[in-house]
Amino acid sequence: MVDEPKLIVQRVQTGVRMEKRILKVLKGFAEFHDMTLGDVLEGIVLHAFDGKTPFSTASLDRIRELKKFYALDLDSSASHRLTEIKKGQARTKVQEKKR
């Protein structure tokens, strides 16, 4: 891979919104691998576009640790069910059950 020619690309700044804990895990993963968040996201997307998994077994272990640390209890089954809370409604499920 080191001897492969570099590919010149044009990158753009984007303002993508995403679930807070997912972002923390992604940033932690990027930091661990001394990569930028953008590099990690590009790699994930390019692998997904090819129908390939972007992560090795070791990377998946690291992600599990980061998910635990950041209390990320979501998995792929949640991907089409996430709904953003409205301002002033920042209550968790636990807080709602206590009411």
PDB file of N, CA and C in Angstrom:
ATOM      1  N   MET A   1       0.819  -1.185   0.000  1.00  0.00           N
ATOM      2  CA  MET A   1       0.000   0.000   0.000  1.00  0.00           C
ATOM      3  C   MET A   1       0.873   1.264   0.000  1.00  0.00           C
ATOM      4  N   VAL A   2       2.045   1.195   0.592  1.00  0.00           N
ATOM      5  CA  VAL A   2       2.925   2.351   0.665  1.00  0.00           C
ATOM      6  C   VAL A   2       3.398   2.764  -0.728  1.00  0.00           C
ATOM      7  N   ASP A   3       3.603   1.787  -1.623  1.00  0.00           N
ATOM      8  CA  ASP A   3       4.118   2.070  -2.960  1.00  0.00           C
ATOM      9  C   ASP A   3       3.038   2.493  -3.946  1.00  0.00           C
ATOM     10  N   GLU A   4       1.776   2.444  -3.539  1.00  0.00           N
ATOM     11  CA  GLU A   4       0.693   2.817  -4.450  1.00  0.00           C
ATOM     12  C   GLU A   4       0.679   4.323  -4.660  1.00  0.00           C
ATOM     13  N   PRO A   5       0.341   4.774  -5.879  1.00  0.00           N
ATOM     14  CA  PRO A   5       0.318   6.214  -6.147  1.00  0.00           C
ATOM     15  C   PRO A   5      -0.768   6.917  -5.343  1.00  0.00           C
ATOM     16  N   LYS A   6      -0.491   8.136  -4.967  1.00  0.00           N
ATOM     17  CA  LYS A   6      -1.462   8.953  -4.245  1.00  0.00           C
ATOM     18  C   LYS A   6      -2.575   9.388  -5.185  1.00  0.00           C
ATOM     19  N   LEU A   7      -3.768   9.536  -4.656  1.00  0.00           N
ATOM     20  CA  LEU A   7      -4.908  10.011  -5.429  1.00  0.00           C
ATOM     21  C   LEU A   7      -5.216  11.440  -4.997  1.00  0.00           C
ATOM     22  N   ILE A   8      -5.247  12.337  -5.931  1.00  0.00           N
ATOM     23  CA  ILE A   8      -5.530  13.739  -5.640  1.00  0.00           C
ATOM     24  C   ILE A   8      -7.050  13.928  -5.633  1.00  0.00           C
ATOM     25  N   VAL A   9      -7.564  14.482  -4.550  1.00  0.00           N
ATOM     26  CA  VAL A   9      -9.003  14.704  -4.421  1.00  0.00           C
ATOM     27  C   VAL A   9      -9.255  16.139  -3.984  1.00  0.00           C
ATOM     28  N   GLN A  10     -10.466  16.584  -4.168  1.00  0.00           N
ATOM     29  CA  GLN A  10     -10.876  17.897  -3.671  1.00  0.00           C
ATOM     30  C   GLN A  10     -11.824  17.662  -2.507  1.00  0.00           C
ATOM     31  N   ARG A  11     -11.465  18.160  -1.347  1.00  0.00           N
ATOM     32  CA  ARG A  11     -12.307  18.000  -0.168  1.00  0.00           C
ATOM     33  C   ARG A  11     -13.062  19.296   0.083  1.00  0.00           C
ATOM     34  N   VAL A  12     -14.256  19.158   0.665  1.00  0.00           N
ATOM     35  CA  VAL A  12     -15.078  20.317   1.003  1.00  0.00           C
ATOM     36  C   VAL A  12     -15.465  20.233   2.474  1.00  0.00           C
ATOM     37  N   GLN A  13     -15.652  21.385   3.066  1.00  0.00           N
ATOM     38  CA  GLN A  13     -16.108  21.457   4.457  1.00  0.00           C
ATOM     39  C   GLN A  13     -17.608  21.192   4.475  1.00  0.00           C
ATOM     40  N   THR A  14     -18.051  20.420   5.449  1.00  0.00           N
ATOM     41  CA  THR A  14     -19.476  20.110   5.536  1.00  0.00           C
ATOM     42  C   THR A  14     -19.946  20.268   6.979  1.00  0.00           C
ATOM     43  N   GLY A  15     -21.190  20.551   7.130  1.00  0.00           N
ATOM     44  CA  GLY A  15     -21.766  20.696   8.462  1.00  0.00           C
ATOM     45  C   GLY A  15     -22.761  19.588   8.734  1.00  0.00           C
ATOM     46  N   VAL A  16     -22.270  18.380   8.878  1.00  0.00           N
ATOM     47  CA  VAL A  16     -23.130  17.216   9.081  1.00  0.00           C
ATOM     48  C   VAL A  16     -23.515  17.110  10.551  1.00  0.00           C
ATOM     49  N   ARG A  17     -24.798  16.853  10.807  1.00  0.00           N
ATOM     50  CA  ARG A  17     -25.267  16.642  12.178  1.00  0.00           C
ATOM     51  C   ARG A  17     -25.364  15.143  12.418  1.00  0.00           C
ATOM     52  N   MET A  18     -24.910  14.710  13.598  1.00  0.00           N
ATOM     53  CA  MET A  18     -25.002  13.290  13.916  1.00  0.00           C
ATOM     54  C   MET A  18     -25.144  13.121  15.425  1.00  0.00           C
ATOM     55  N   GLU A  19     -25.589  11.972  15.823  1.00  0.00           N
ATOM     56  CA  GLU A  19     -25.814  11.679  17.243  1.00  0.00           C
ATOM     57  C   GLU A  19     -24.506  11.878  18.010  1.00  0.00           C
ATOM     58  N   LYS A  20     -24.620  12.533  19.133  1.00  0.00           N
ATOM     59  CA  LYS A  20     -23.465  12.986  19.897  1.00  0.00           C
ATOM     60  C   LYS A  20     -22.515  11.861  20.297  1.00  0.00           C
ATOM     61  N   ARG A  21     -23.041  10.750  20.803  1.00  0.00           N
ATOM     62  CA  ARG A  21     -22.172   9.662  21.260  1.00  0.00           C
ATOM     63  C   ARG A  21     -21.505   8.946  20.094  1.00  0.00           C
ATOM     64  N   ILE A  22     -22.207   8.857  18.961  1.00  0.00           N
ATOM     65  CA  ILE A  22     -21.594   8.261  17.767  1.00  0.00           C
ATOM     66  C   ILE A  22     -20.379   9.099  17.360  1.00  0.00           C
ATOM     67  N   LEU A  23     -20.555  10.407  17.373  1.00  0.00           N
ATOM     68  CA  LEU A  23     -19.454  11.303  17.008  1.00  0.00           C
ATOM     69  C   LEU A  23     -18.278  11.143  17.971  1.00  0.00           C
ATOM     70  N   LYS A  24     -18.548  11.007  19.262  1.00  0.00           N
ATOM     71  CA  LYS A  24     -17.475  10.824  20.237  1.00  0.00           C
ATOM     72  C   LYS A  24     -16.696   9.543  19.970  1.00  0.00           C
ATOM     73  N   VAL A  25     -17.414   8.469  19.656  1.00  0.00           N
ATOM     74  CA  VAL A  25     -16.743   7.201  19.347  1.00  0.00           C
ATOM     75  C   VAL A  25     -15.896   7.348  18.082  1.00  0.00           C
ATOM     76  N   LEU A  26     -16.449   7.979  17.055  1.00  0.00           N
ATOM     77  CA  LEU A  26     -15.686   8.179  15.819  1.00  0.00           C
ATOM     78  C   LEU A  26     -14.442   9.026  16.050  1.00  0.00           C
ATOM     79  N   LYS A  27     -14.579  10.099  16.827  1.00  0.00           N
ATOM     80  CA  LYS A  27     -13.421  10.951  17.120  1.00  0.00           C
ATOM     81  C   LYS A  27     -12.372  10.187  17.933  1.00  0.00           C
ATOM     82  N   GLY A  28     -12.828   9.397  18.903  1.00  0.00           N
ATOM     83  CA  GLY A  28     -11.906   8.590  19.701  1.00  0.00           C
ATOM     84  C   GLY A  28     -11.167   7.580  18.845  1.00  0.00           C
ATOM     85  N   PHE A  29     -11.884   6.952  17.922  1.00  0.00           N
ATOM     86  CA  PHE A  29     -11.286   5.985  17.008  1.00  0.00           C
ATOM     87  C   PHE A  29     -10.251   6.672  16.109  1.00  0.00           C
ATOM     88  N   ALA A  30     -10.611   7.836  15.586  1.00  0.00           N
ATOM     89  CA  ALA A  30      -9.695   8.591  14.729  1.00  0.00           C
ATOM     90  C   ALA A  30      -8.438   8.979  15.504  1.00  0.00           C
ATOM     91  N   GLU A  31      -8.603   9.474  16.706  1.00  0.00           N
ATOM     92  CA  GLU A  31      -7.467   9.880  17.537  1.00  0.00           C
ATOM     93  C   GLU A  31      -6.558   8.691  17.828  1.00  0.00           C
ATOM     94  N   PHE A  32      -7.153   7.554  18.154  1.00  0.00           N
ATOM     95  CA  PHE A  32      -6.366   6.354  18.451  1.00  0.00           C
ATOM     96  C   PHE A  32      -5.491   5.963  17.264  1.00  0.00           C
ATOM     97  N   HIS A  33      -6.009   6.133  16.048  1.00  0.00           N
ATOM     98  CA  HIS A  33      -5.278   5.757  14.839  1.00  0.00           C
ATOM     99  C   HIS A  33      -4.528   6.938  14.208  1.00  0.00           C
ATOM    100  N   ASP A  34      -4.474   8.057  14.927  1.00  0.00           N
ATOM    101  CA  ASP A  34      -3.774   9.252  14.445  1.00  0.00           C
ATOM    102  C   ASP A  34      -4.264   9.654  13.054  1.00  0.00           C
ATOM    103  N   MET A  35      -5.604   9.677  12.917  1.00  0.00           N
ATOM    104  CA  MET A  35      -6.255  10.046  11.661  1.00  0.00           C
ATOM    105  C   MET A  35      -7.203  11.208  11.932  1.00  0.00           C
ATOM    106  N   THR A  36      -7.631  11.850  10.876  1.00  0.00           N
ATOM    107  CA  THR A  36      -8.664  12.866  11.045  1.00  0.00           C
ATOM    108  C   THR A  36     -10.027  12.187  11.013  1.00  0.00           C
ATOM    109  N   LEU A  37     -11.018  12.864  11.557  1.00  0.00           N
ATOM    110  CA  LEU A  37     -12.377  12.353  11.506  1.00  0.00           C
ATOM    111  C   LEU A  37     -12.815  12.167  10.055  1.00  0.00           C
ATOM    112  N   GLY A  38     -12.467  13.116   9.207  1.00  0.00           N
ATOM    113  CA  GLY A  38     -12.809  13.020   7.793  1.00  0.00           C
ATOM    114  C   GLY A  38     -12.209  11.786   7.131  1.00  0.00           C
ATOM    115  N   ASP A  39     -10.950  11.473   7.455  1.00  0.00           N
ATOM    116  CA  ASP A  39     -10.306  10.280   6.898  1.00  0.00           C
ATOM    117  C   ASP A  39     -11.046   9.010   7.318  1.00  0.00           C
ATOM    118  N   VAL A  40     -11.450   8.956   8.580  1.00  0.00           N
ATOM    119  CA  VAL A  40     -12.189   7.789   9.078  1.00  0.00           C
ATOM    120  C   VAL A  40     -13.524   7.658   8.348  1.00  0.00           C
ATOM    121  N   LEU A  41     -14.250   8.760   8.240  1.00  0.00           N
ATOM    122  CA  LEU A  41     -15.555   8.717   7.569  1.00  0.00           C
ATOM    123  C   LEU A  41     -15.415   8.342   6.092  1.00  0.00           C
ATOM    124  N   GLU A  42     -14.411   8.908   5.420  1.00  0.00           N
ATOM    125  CA  GLU A  42     -14.190   8.545   4.014  1.00  0.00           C
ATOM    126  C   GLU A  42     -13.909   7.049   3.875  1.00  0.00           C
ATOM    127  N   GLY A  43     -13.085   6.517   4.758  1.00  0.00           N
ATOM    128  CA  GLY A  43     -12.764   5.093   4.711  1.00  0.00           C
ATOM    129  C   GLY A  43     -13.985   4.222   4.936  1.00  0.00           C
ATOM    130  N   ILE A  44     -14.801   4.594   5.926  1.00  0.00           N
ATOM    131  CA  ILE A  44     -16.030   3.832   6.206  1.00  0.00           C
ATOM    132  C   ILE A  44     -16.947   3.844   4.993  1.00  0.00           C
ATOM    133  N   VAL A  45     -17.153   5.019   4.425  1.00  0.00           N
ATOM    134  CA  VAL A  45     -18.071   5.155   3.293  1.00  0.00           C
ATOM    135  C   VAL A  45     -17.553   4.401   2.065  1.00  0.00           C
ATOM    136  N   LEU A  46     -16.271   4.531   1.757  1.00  0.00           N
ATOM    137  CA  LEU A  46     -15.726   3.834   0.589  1.00  0.00           C
ATOM    138  C   LEU A  46     -15.845   2.315   0.741  1.00  0.00           C
ATOM    139  N   HIS A  47     -15.585   1.802   1.937  1.00  0.00           N
ATOM    140  CA  HIS A  47     -15.767   0.369   2.180  1.00  0.00           C
ATOM    141  C   HIS A  47     -17.244  -0.015   2.038  1.00  0.00           C
ATOM    142  N   ALA A  48     -18.128   0.781   2.613  1.00  0.00           N
ATOM    143  CA  ALA A  48     -19.566   0.482   2.538  1.00  0.00           C
ATOM    144  C   ALA A  48     -20.055   0.494   1.097  1.00  0.00           C
ATOM    145  N   PHE A  49     -19.581   1.441   0.309  1.00  0.00           N
ATOM    146  CA  PHE A  49     -19.967   1.510  -1.105  1.00  0.00           C
ATOM    147  C   PHE A  49     -19.559   0.239  -1.863  1.00  0.00           C
ATOM    148  N   ASP A  50     -18.475  -0.402  -1.420  1.00  0.00           N
ATOM    149  CA  ASP A  50     -18.011  -1.640  -2.048  1.00  0.00           C
ATOM    150  C   ASP A  50     -18.609  -2.879  -1.379  1.00  0.00           C
ATOM    151  N   GLY A  51     -19.455  -2.681  -0.372  1.00  0.00           N
ATOM    152  CA  GLY A  51     -20.054  -3.811   0.338  1.00  0.00           C
ATOM    153  C   GLY A  51     -19.066  -4.545   1.228  1.00  0.00           C
ATOM    154  N   LYS A  52     -18.039  -3.839   1.688  1.00  0.00           N
ATOM    155  CA  LYS A  52     -16.997  -4.447   2.519  1.00  0.00           C
ATOM    156  C   LYS A  52     -17.051  -3.862   3.924  1.00  0.00           C
ATOM    157  N   THR A  53     -16.563  -4.627   4.881  1.00  0.00           N
ATOM    158  CA  THR A  53     -16.474  -4.112   6.240  1.00  0.00           C
ATOM    159  C   THR A  53     -15.227  -3.240   6.361  1.00  0.00           C
ATOM    160  N   PRO A  54     -15.356  -2.066   6.977  1.00  0.00           N
ATOM    161  CA  PRO A  54     -14.199  -1.168   7.069  1.00  0.00           C
ATOM    162  C   PRO A  54     -13.269  -1.459   8.243  1.00  0.00           C
ATOM    163  N   PHE A  55     -13.663  -2.388   9.129  1.00  0.00           N
ATOM    164  CA  PHE A  55     -12.915  -2.549  10.371  1.00  0.00           C
ATOM    165  C   PHE A  55     -12.357  -3.958  10.549  1.00  0.00           C
ATOM    166  N   SER A  56     -11.129  -4.009  11.032  1.00  0.00           N
ATOM    167  CA  SER A  56     -10.513  -5.284  11.400  1.00  0.00           C
ATOM    168  C   SER A  56     -11.089  -5.726  12.746  1.00  0.00           C
ATOM    169  N   THR A  57     -10.758  -6.935  13.145  1.00  0.00           N
ATOM    170  CA  THR A  57     -11.200  -7.442  14.446  1.00  0.00           C
ATOM    171  C   THR A  57     -10.668  -6.553  15.569  1.00  0.00           C
ATOM    172  N   ALA A  58      -9.421  -6.131  15.464  1.00  0.00           N
ATOM    173  CA  ALA A  58      -8.824  -5.261  16.487  1.00  0.00           C
ATOM    174  C   ALA A  58      -9.538  -3.913  16.546  1.00  0.00           C
ATOM    175  N   SER A  59      -9.894  -3.378  15.371  1.00  0.00           N
ATOM    176  CA  SER A  59     -10.613  -2.096  15.342  1.00  0.00           C
ATOM    177  C   SER A  59     -12.001  -2.236  15.955  1.00  0.00           C
ATOM    178  N   LEU A  60     -12.671  -3.346  15.684  1.00  0.00           N
ATOM    179  CA  LEU A  60     -13.997  -3.574  16.269  1.00  0.00           C
ATOM    180  C   LEU A  60     -13.909  -3.688  17.793  1.00  0.00           C
ATOM    181  N   ASP A  61     -12.830  -4.309  18.288  1.00  0.00           N
ATOM    182  CA  ASP A  61     -12.613  -4.375  19.743  1.00  0.00           C
ATOM    183  C   ASP A  61     -12.454  -2.976  20.322  1.00  0.00           C
ATOM    184  N   ARG A  62     -11.671  -2.129  19.643  1.00  0.00           N
ATOM    185  CA  ARG A  62     -11.465  -0.752  20.098  1.00  0.00           C
ATOM    186  C   ARG A  62     -12.788   0.009  20.085  1.00  0.00           C
ATOM    187  N   ILE A  63     -13.589  -0.181  19.042  1.00  0.00           N
ATOM    188  CA  ILE A  63     -14.885   0.494  18.940  1.00  0.00           C
ATOM    189  C   ILE A  63     -15.801   0.052  20.076  1.00  0.00           C
ATOM    190  N   ARG A  64     -15.799  -1.241  20.408  1.00  0.00           N
ATOM    191  CA  ARG A  64     -16.611  -1.719  21.541  1.00  0.00           C
ATOM    192  C   ARG A  64     -16.202  -1.021  22.834  1.00  0.00           C
ATOM    193  N   GLU A  65     -14.891  -0.865  23.031  1.00  0.00           N
ATOM    194  CA  GLU A  65     -14.399  -0.167  24.225  1.00  0.00           C
ATOM    195  C   GLU A  65     -14.858   1.291  24.234  1.00  0.00           C
ATOM    196  N   LEU A  66     -14.754   1.959  23.098  1.00  0.00           N
ATOM    197  CA  LEU A  66     -15.161   3.365  23.001  1.00  0.00           C
ATOM    198  C   LEU A  66     -16.673   3.509  23.195  1.00  0.00           C
ATOM    199  N   LYS A  67     -17.452   2.581  22.644  1.00  0.00           N
ATOM    200  CA  LYS A  67     -18.911   2.626  22.822  1.00  0.00           C
ATOM    201  C   LYS A  67     -19.263   2.493  24.301  1.00  0.00           C
ATOM    202  N   LYS A  68     -18.563   1.600  24.989  1.00  0.00           N
ATOM    203  CA  LYS A  68     -18.810   1.416  26.425  1.00  0.00           C
ATOM    204  C   LYS A  68     -18.436   2.692  27.186  1.00  0.00           C
ATOM    205  N   PHE A  69     -17.269   3.254  26.875  1.00  0.00           N
ATOM    206  CA  PHE A  69     -16.794   4.455  27.559  1.00  0.00           C
ATOM    207  C   PHE A  69     -17.758   5.624  27.367  1.00  0.00           C
ATOM    208  N   TYR A  70     -18.280   5.794  26.155  1.00  0.00           N
ATOM    209  CA  TYR A  70     -19.175   6.913  25.855  1.00  0.00           C
ATOM    210  C   TYR A  70     -20.664   6.548  25.989  1.00  0.00           C
ATOM    211  N   ALA A  71     -20.940   5.398  26.576  1.00  0.00           N
ATOM    212  CA  ALA A  71     -22.316   4.946  26.835  1.00  0.00           C
ATOM    213  C   ALA A  71     -23.160   4.929  25.556  1.00  0.00           C
ATOM    214  N   LEU A  72     -22.566   4.488  24.472  1.00  0.00           N
ATOM    215  CA  LEU A  72     -23.284   4.388  23.203  1.00  0.00           C
ATOM    216  C   LEU A  72     -23.926   3.004  23.134  1.00  0.00           C
ATOM    217  N   ASP A  73     -25.240   2.971  23.316  1.00  0.00           N
ATOM    218  CA  ASP A  73     -25.962   1.706  23.336  1.00  0.00           C
ATOM    219  C   ASP A  73     -26.742   1.469  22.038  1.00  0.00           C
ATOM    220  N   LEU A  74     -26.449   2.232  21.012  1.00  0.00           N
ATOM    221  CA  LEU A  74     -27.125   2.080  19.722  1.00  0.00           C
ATOM    222  C   LEU A  74     -26.360   1.101  18.844  1.00  0.00           C
ATOM    223  N   ASP A  75     -27.093   0.400  17.988  1.00  0.00           N
ATOM    224  CA  ASP A  75     -26.470  -0.442  16.979  1.00  0.00           C
ATOM    225  C   ASP A  75     -27.168  -0.185  15.649  1.00  0.00           C
ATOM    226  N   SER A  76     -26.852  -0.984  14.643  1.00  0.00           N
ATOM    227  CA  SER A  76     -27.388  -0.727  13.301  1.00  0.00           C
ATOM    228  C   SER A  76     -28.911  -0.803  13.247  1.00  0.00           C
ATOM    229  N   SER A  77     -29.537  -1.507  14.176  1.00  0.00           N
ATOM    230  CA  SER A  77     -31.004  -1.583  14.166  1.00  0.00           C
ATOM    231  C   SER A  77     -31.650  -0.231  14.473  1.00  0.00           C
ATOM    232  N   ALA A  78     -30.882   0.689  15.013  1.00  0.00           N
ATOM    233  CA  ALA A  78     -31.409   2.023  15.351  1.00  0.00           C
ATOM    234  C   ALA A  78     -31.287   3.009  14.192  1.00  0.00           C
ATOM    235  N   SER A  79     -30.626   2.621  13.116  1.00  0.00           N
ATOM    236  CA  SER A  79     -30.237   3.585  12.086  1.00  0.00           C
ATOM    237  C   SER A  79     -31.383   4.357  11.447  1.00  0.00           C
ATOM    238  N   HIS A  80     -32.546   3.790  11.303  1.00  0.00           N
ATOM    239  CA  HIS A  80     -33.661   4.508  10.670  1.00  0.00           C
ATOM    240  C   HIS A  80     -34.721   4.934  11.687  1.00  0.00           C
ATOM    241  N   ARG A  81     -34.382   4.829  12.971  1.00  0.00           N
ATOM    242  CA  ARG A  81     -35.351   5.182  14.010  1.00  0.00           C
ATOM    243  C   ARG A  81     -34.917   6.373  14.862  1.00  0.00           C
ATOM    244  N   LEU A  82     -33.766   6.949  14.587  1.00  0.00           N
ATOM    245  CA  LEU A  82     -33.268   8.062  15.393  1.00  0.00           C
ATOM    246  C   LEU A  82     -34.074   9.320  15.098  1.00  0.00           C
ATOM    247  N   THR A  83     -34.519   9.965  16.143  1.00  0.00           N
ATOM    248  CA  THR A  83     -35.276  11.204  16.026  1.00  0.00           C
ATOM    249  C   THR A  83     -34.627  12.231  16.930  1.00  0.00           C
ATOM    250  N   GLU A  84     -34.366  13.385  16.394  1.00  0.00           N
ATOM    251  CA  GLU A  84     -33.699  14.434  17.171  1.00  0.00           C
ATOM    252  C   GLU A  84     -34.680  15.063  18.148  1.00  0.00           C
ATOM    253  N   ILE A  85     -34.205  15.294  19.369  1.00  0.00           N
ATOM    254  CA  ILE A  85     -35.034  15.974  20.361  1.00  0.00           C
ATOM    255  C   ILE A  85     -35.132  17.447  20.009  1.00  0.00           C
ATOM    256  N   LYS A  86     -36.223  18.051  20.389  1.00  0.00           N
ATOM    257  CA  LYS A  86     -36.389  19.485  20.160  1.00  0.00           C
ATOM    258  C   LYS A  86     -35.749  20.228  21.316  1.00  0.00           C
ATOM    259  N   LYS A  87     -35.335  21.441  21.051  1.00  0.00           N
ATOM    260  CA  LYS A  87     -34.694  22.263  22.071  1.00  0.00           C
ATOM    261  C   LYS A  87     -35.588  22.337  23.304  1.00  0.00           C
ATOM    262  N   GLY A  88     -34.991  22.144  24.468  1.00  0.00           N
ATOM    263  CA  GLY A  88     -35.743  22.188  25.710  1.00  0.00           C
ATOM    264  C   GLY A  88     -36.321  20.841  26.109  1.00  0.00           C
ATOM    265  N   GLN A  89     -36.148  19.816  25.275  1.00  0.00           N
ATOM    266  CA  GLN A  89     -36.662  18.488  25.582  1.00  0.00           C
ATOM    267  C   GLN A  89     -35.522  17.493  25.770  1.00  0.00           C
ATOM    268  N   ALA A  90     -34.434  17.919  26.324  1.00  0.00           N
ATOM    269  CA  ALA A  90     -33.244  17.081  26.448  1.00  0.00           C
ATOM    270  C   ALA A  90     -33.350  16.106  27.613  1.00  0.00           C
ATOM    271  N   ARG A  91     -34.369  15.292  27.625  1.00  0.00           N
ATOM    272  CA  ARG A  91     -34.541  14.288  28.669  1.00  0.00           C
ATOM    273  C   ARG A  91     -34.204  12.908  28.113  1.00  0.00           C
ATOM    274  N   THR A  92     -33.539  12.123  28.946  1.00  0.00           N
ATOM    275  CA  THR A  92     -33.223  10.759  28.540  1.00  0.00           C
ATOM    276  C   THR A  92     -34.366   9.839  28.936  1.00  0.00           C
ATOM    277  N   LYS A  93     -34.327   8.615  28.480  1.00  0.00           N
ATOM    278  CA  LYS A  93     -35.339   7.622  28.838  1.00  0.00           C
ATOM    279  C   LYS A  93     -35.379   7.422  30.345  1.00  0.00           C
ATOM    280  N   VAL A  94     -34.221   7.403  30.968  1.00  0.00           N
ATOM    281  CA  VAL A  94     -34.139   7.205  32.422  1.00  0.00           C
ATOM    282  C   VAL A  94     -34.831   8.357  33.144  1.00  0.00           C
ATOM    283  N   GLN A  95     -34.579   9.588  32.696  1.00  0.00           N
ATOM    284  CA  GLN A  95     -35.213  10.750  33.319  1.00  0.00           C
ATOM    285  C   GLN A  95     -36.719  10.684  33.161  1.00  0.00           C
ATOM    286  N   GLU A  96     -37.200  10.238  32.014  1.00  0.00           N
ATOM    287  CA  GLU A  96     -38.641  10.152  31.764  1.00  0.00           C
ATOM    288  C   GLU A  96     -39.284   9.099  32.668  1.00  0.00           C
ATOM    289  N   LYS A  97     -38.606   7.967  32.889  1.00  0.00           N
ATOM    290  CA  LYS A  97     -39.161   6.909  33.727  1.00  0.00           C
ATOM    291  C   LYS A  97     -39.276   7.340  35.187  1.00  0.00           C
ATOM    292  N   LYS A  98     -38.377   8.238  35.627  1.00  0.00           N
ATOM    293  CA  LYS A  98     -38.401   8.712  37.007  1.00  0.00           C
ATOM    294  C   LYS A  98     -39.559   9.650  37.281  1.00  0.00           C
ATOM    295  N   ARG A  99     -40.133  10.224  36.238  1.00  0.00           N
ATOM    296  CA  ARG A  99     -41.227  11.198  36.405  1.00  0.00           C
ATOM    297  C   ARG A  99     -42.496  10.565  36.798  1.00  0.00           C
TER     298      ARG A  99
END
